[in-house]
Coordinates of N, CA and C in Angstrom, one line a residue:
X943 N -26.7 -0.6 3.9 CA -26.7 -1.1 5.2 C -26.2 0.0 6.2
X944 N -26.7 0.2 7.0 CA -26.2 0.9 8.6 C -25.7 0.3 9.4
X945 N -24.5 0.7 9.6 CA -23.5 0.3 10.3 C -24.2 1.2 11.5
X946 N -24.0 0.8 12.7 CA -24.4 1.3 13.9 C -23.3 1.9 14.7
X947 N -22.5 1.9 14.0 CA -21.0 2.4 14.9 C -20.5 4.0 14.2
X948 N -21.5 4.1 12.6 CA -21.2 4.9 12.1 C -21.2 6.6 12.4
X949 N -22.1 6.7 13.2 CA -22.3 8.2 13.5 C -21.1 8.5 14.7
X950 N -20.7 7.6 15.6 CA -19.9 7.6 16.5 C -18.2 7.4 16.1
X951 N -18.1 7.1 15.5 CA -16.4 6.6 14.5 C -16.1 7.2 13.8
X952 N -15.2 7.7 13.5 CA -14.8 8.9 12.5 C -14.0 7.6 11.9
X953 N -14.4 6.7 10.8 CA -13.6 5.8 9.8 C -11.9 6.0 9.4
X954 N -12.3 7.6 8.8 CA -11.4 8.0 8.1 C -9.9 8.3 9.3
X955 N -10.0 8.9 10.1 CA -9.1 9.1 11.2 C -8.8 7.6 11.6
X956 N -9.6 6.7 11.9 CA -9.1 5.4 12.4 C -8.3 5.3 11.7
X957 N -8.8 4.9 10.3 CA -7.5 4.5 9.7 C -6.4 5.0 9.1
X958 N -6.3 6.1 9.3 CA -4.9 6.8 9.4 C -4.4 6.6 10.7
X959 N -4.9 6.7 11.9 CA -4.0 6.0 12.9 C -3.8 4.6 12.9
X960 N -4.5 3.5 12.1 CA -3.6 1.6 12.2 C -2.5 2.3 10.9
X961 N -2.9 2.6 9.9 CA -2.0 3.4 9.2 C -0.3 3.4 9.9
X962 N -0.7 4.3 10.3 CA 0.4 5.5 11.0 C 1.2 4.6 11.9
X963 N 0.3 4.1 12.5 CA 1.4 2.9 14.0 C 1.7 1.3 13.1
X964 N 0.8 1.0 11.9 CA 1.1 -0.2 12.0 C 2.8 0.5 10.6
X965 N 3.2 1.6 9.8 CA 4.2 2.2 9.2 C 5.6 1.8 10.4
X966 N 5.2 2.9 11.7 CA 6.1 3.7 12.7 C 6.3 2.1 13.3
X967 N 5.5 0.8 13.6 CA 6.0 -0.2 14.5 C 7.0 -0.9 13.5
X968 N 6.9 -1.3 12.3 CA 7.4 -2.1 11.3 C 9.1 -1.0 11.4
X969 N 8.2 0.4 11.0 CA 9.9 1.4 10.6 C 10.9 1.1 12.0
X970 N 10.3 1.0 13.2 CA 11.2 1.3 14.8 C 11.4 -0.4 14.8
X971 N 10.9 -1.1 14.4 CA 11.0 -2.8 14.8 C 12.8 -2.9 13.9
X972 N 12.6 -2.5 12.4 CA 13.6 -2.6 11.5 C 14.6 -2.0 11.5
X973 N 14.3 -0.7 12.4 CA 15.7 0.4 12.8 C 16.3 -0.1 13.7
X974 N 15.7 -1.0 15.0 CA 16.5 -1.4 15.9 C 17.3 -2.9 15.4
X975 N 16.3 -3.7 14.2 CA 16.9 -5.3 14.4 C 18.3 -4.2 13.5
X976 N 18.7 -3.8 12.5 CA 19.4 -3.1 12.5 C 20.9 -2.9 12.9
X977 N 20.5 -2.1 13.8 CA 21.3 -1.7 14.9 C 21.7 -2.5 15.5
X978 N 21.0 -4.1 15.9 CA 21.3 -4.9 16.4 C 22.6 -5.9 15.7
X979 N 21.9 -5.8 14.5 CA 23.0 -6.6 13.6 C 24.0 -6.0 13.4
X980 N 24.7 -4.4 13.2 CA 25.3 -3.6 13.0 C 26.1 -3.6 14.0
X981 N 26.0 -3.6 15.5 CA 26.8 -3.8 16.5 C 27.3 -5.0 16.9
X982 N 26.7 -6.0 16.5 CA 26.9 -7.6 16.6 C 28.2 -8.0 15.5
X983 N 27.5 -7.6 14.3 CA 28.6 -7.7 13.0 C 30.0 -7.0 13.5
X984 N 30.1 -5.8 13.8 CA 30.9 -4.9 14.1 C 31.8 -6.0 15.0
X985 N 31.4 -6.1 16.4 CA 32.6 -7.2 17.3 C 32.6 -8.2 16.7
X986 N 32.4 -9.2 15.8 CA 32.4 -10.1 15.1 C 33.7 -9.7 14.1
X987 N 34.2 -9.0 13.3 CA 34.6 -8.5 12.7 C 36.0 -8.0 13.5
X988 N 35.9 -7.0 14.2 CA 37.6 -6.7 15.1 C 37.4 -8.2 15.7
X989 N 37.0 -8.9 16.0 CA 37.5 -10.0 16.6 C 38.5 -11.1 15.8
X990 N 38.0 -10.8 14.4 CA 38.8 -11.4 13.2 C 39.4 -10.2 12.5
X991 N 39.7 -9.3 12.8 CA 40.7 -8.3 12.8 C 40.7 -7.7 11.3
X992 N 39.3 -7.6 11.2 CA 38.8 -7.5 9.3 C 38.6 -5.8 10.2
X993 N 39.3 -4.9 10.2 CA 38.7 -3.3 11.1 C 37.7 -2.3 9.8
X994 N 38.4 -2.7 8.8 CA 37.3 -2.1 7.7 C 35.5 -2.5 7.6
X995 N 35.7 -3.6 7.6 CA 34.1 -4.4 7.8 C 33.9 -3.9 9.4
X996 N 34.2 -4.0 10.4 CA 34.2 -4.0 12.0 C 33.8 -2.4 11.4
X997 N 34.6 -1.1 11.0 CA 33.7 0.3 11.0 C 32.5 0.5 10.5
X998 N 32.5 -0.5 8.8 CA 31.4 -0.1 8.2 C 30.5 -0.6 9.1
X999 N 30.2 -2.1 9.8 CA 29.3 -2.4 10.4 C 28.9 -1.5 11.8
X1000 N 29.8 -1.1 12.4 CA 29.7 0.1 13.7 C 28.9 1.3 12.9
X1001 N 29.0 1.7 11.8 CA 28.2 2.8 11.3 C 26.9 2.7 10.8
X1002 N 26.8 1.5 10.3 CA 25.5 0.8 10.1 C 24.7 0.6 11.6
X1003 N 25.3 0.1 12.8 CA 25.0 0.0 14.1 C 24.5 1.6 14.3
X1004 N 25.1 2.4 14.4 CA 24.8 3.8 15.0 C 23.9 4.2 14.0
X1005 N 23.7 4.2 12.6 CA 22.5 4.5 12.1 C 21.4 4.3 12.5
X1006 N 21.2 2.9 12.7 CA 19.9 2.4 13.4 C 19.5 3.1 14.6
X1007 N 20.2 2.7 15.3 CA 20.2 3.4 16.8 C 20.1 5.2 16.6
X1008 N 20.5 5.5 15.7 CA 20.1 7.0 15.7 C 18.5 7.2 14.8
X1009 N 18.3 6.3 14.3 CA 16.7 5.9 13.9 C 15.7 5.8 14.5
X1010 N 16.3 4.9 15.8 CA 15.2 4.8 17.0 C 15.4 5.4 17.7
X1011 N 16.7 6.5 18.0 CA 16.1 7.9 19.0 C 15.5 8.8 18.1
X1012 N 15.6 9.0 17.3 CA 14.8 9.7 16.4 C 13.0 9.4 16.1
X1013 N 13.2 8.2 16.0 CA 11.8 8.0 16.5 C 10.9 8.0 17.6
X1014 N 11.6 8.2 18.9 CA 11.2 8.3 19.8 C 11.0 9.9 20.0
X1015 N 12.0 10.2 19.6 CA 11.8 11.9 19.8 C 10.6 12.5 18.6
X1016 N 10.7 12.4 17.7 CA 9.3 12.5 16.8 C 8.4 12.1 17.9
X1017 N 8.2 10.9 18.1 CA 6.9 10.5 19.1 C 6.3 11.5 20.1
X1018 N 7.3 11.6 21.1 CA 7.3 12.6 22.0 C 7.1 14.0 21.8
X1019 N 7.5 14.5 20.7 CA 7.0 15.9 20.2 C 5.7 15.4 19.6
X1020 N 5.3 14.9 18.7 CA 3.7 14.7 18.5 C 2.9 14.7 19.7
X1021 N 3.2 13.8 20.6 CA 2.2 13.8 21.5 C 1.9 14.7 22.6
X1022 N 3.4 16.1 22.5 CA 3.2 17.1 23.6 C 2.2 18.2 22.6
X1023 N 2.3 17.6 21.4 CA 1.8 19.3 20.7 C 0.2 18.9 20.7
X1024 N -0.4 17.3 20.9 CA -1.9 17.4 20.5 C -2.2 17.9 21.9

């Protein structure tokens, strides 16, 4: 069967780009919930004056958050070099 879209679509490249963005949305969605829980946890924790749990969670927070400027910066250099 002939697909009629075939001469026009490069298959193979599409699907490395849903590929690629549906990877990078799930990785930046997970980096930030994260980061969200990591900073949340963190004042949750000095507020019950546990400061060991309150760091580890602040460092878990800043991982994330250094995840998703990191992926924004990857982004941004990909798209100045095409």
């Amino acid at each position: 069967m002939n697909v009629f879209a075939d001469p026009i679509v490069d298959w193979a490249t599409l699907g490395k780009v849903v590929a690629a963005s549906l990877i990078a949305g799930i990785g930046v969605t997970a980096a930030f919930s994260i980061a969200v829980l990591g900073a949340t946890r963190s004042v949750e924790m000095r507020r019950s004056e546990r400061t060991l749990e309150a760091g580890a969670f602040a460092v878990v927070g800043v991982l994330g958050g250094a995840v998703c400027v990191a992926a924004i910066v990857f982004g941004i250099i990909v798209m100045t070099k095409k």
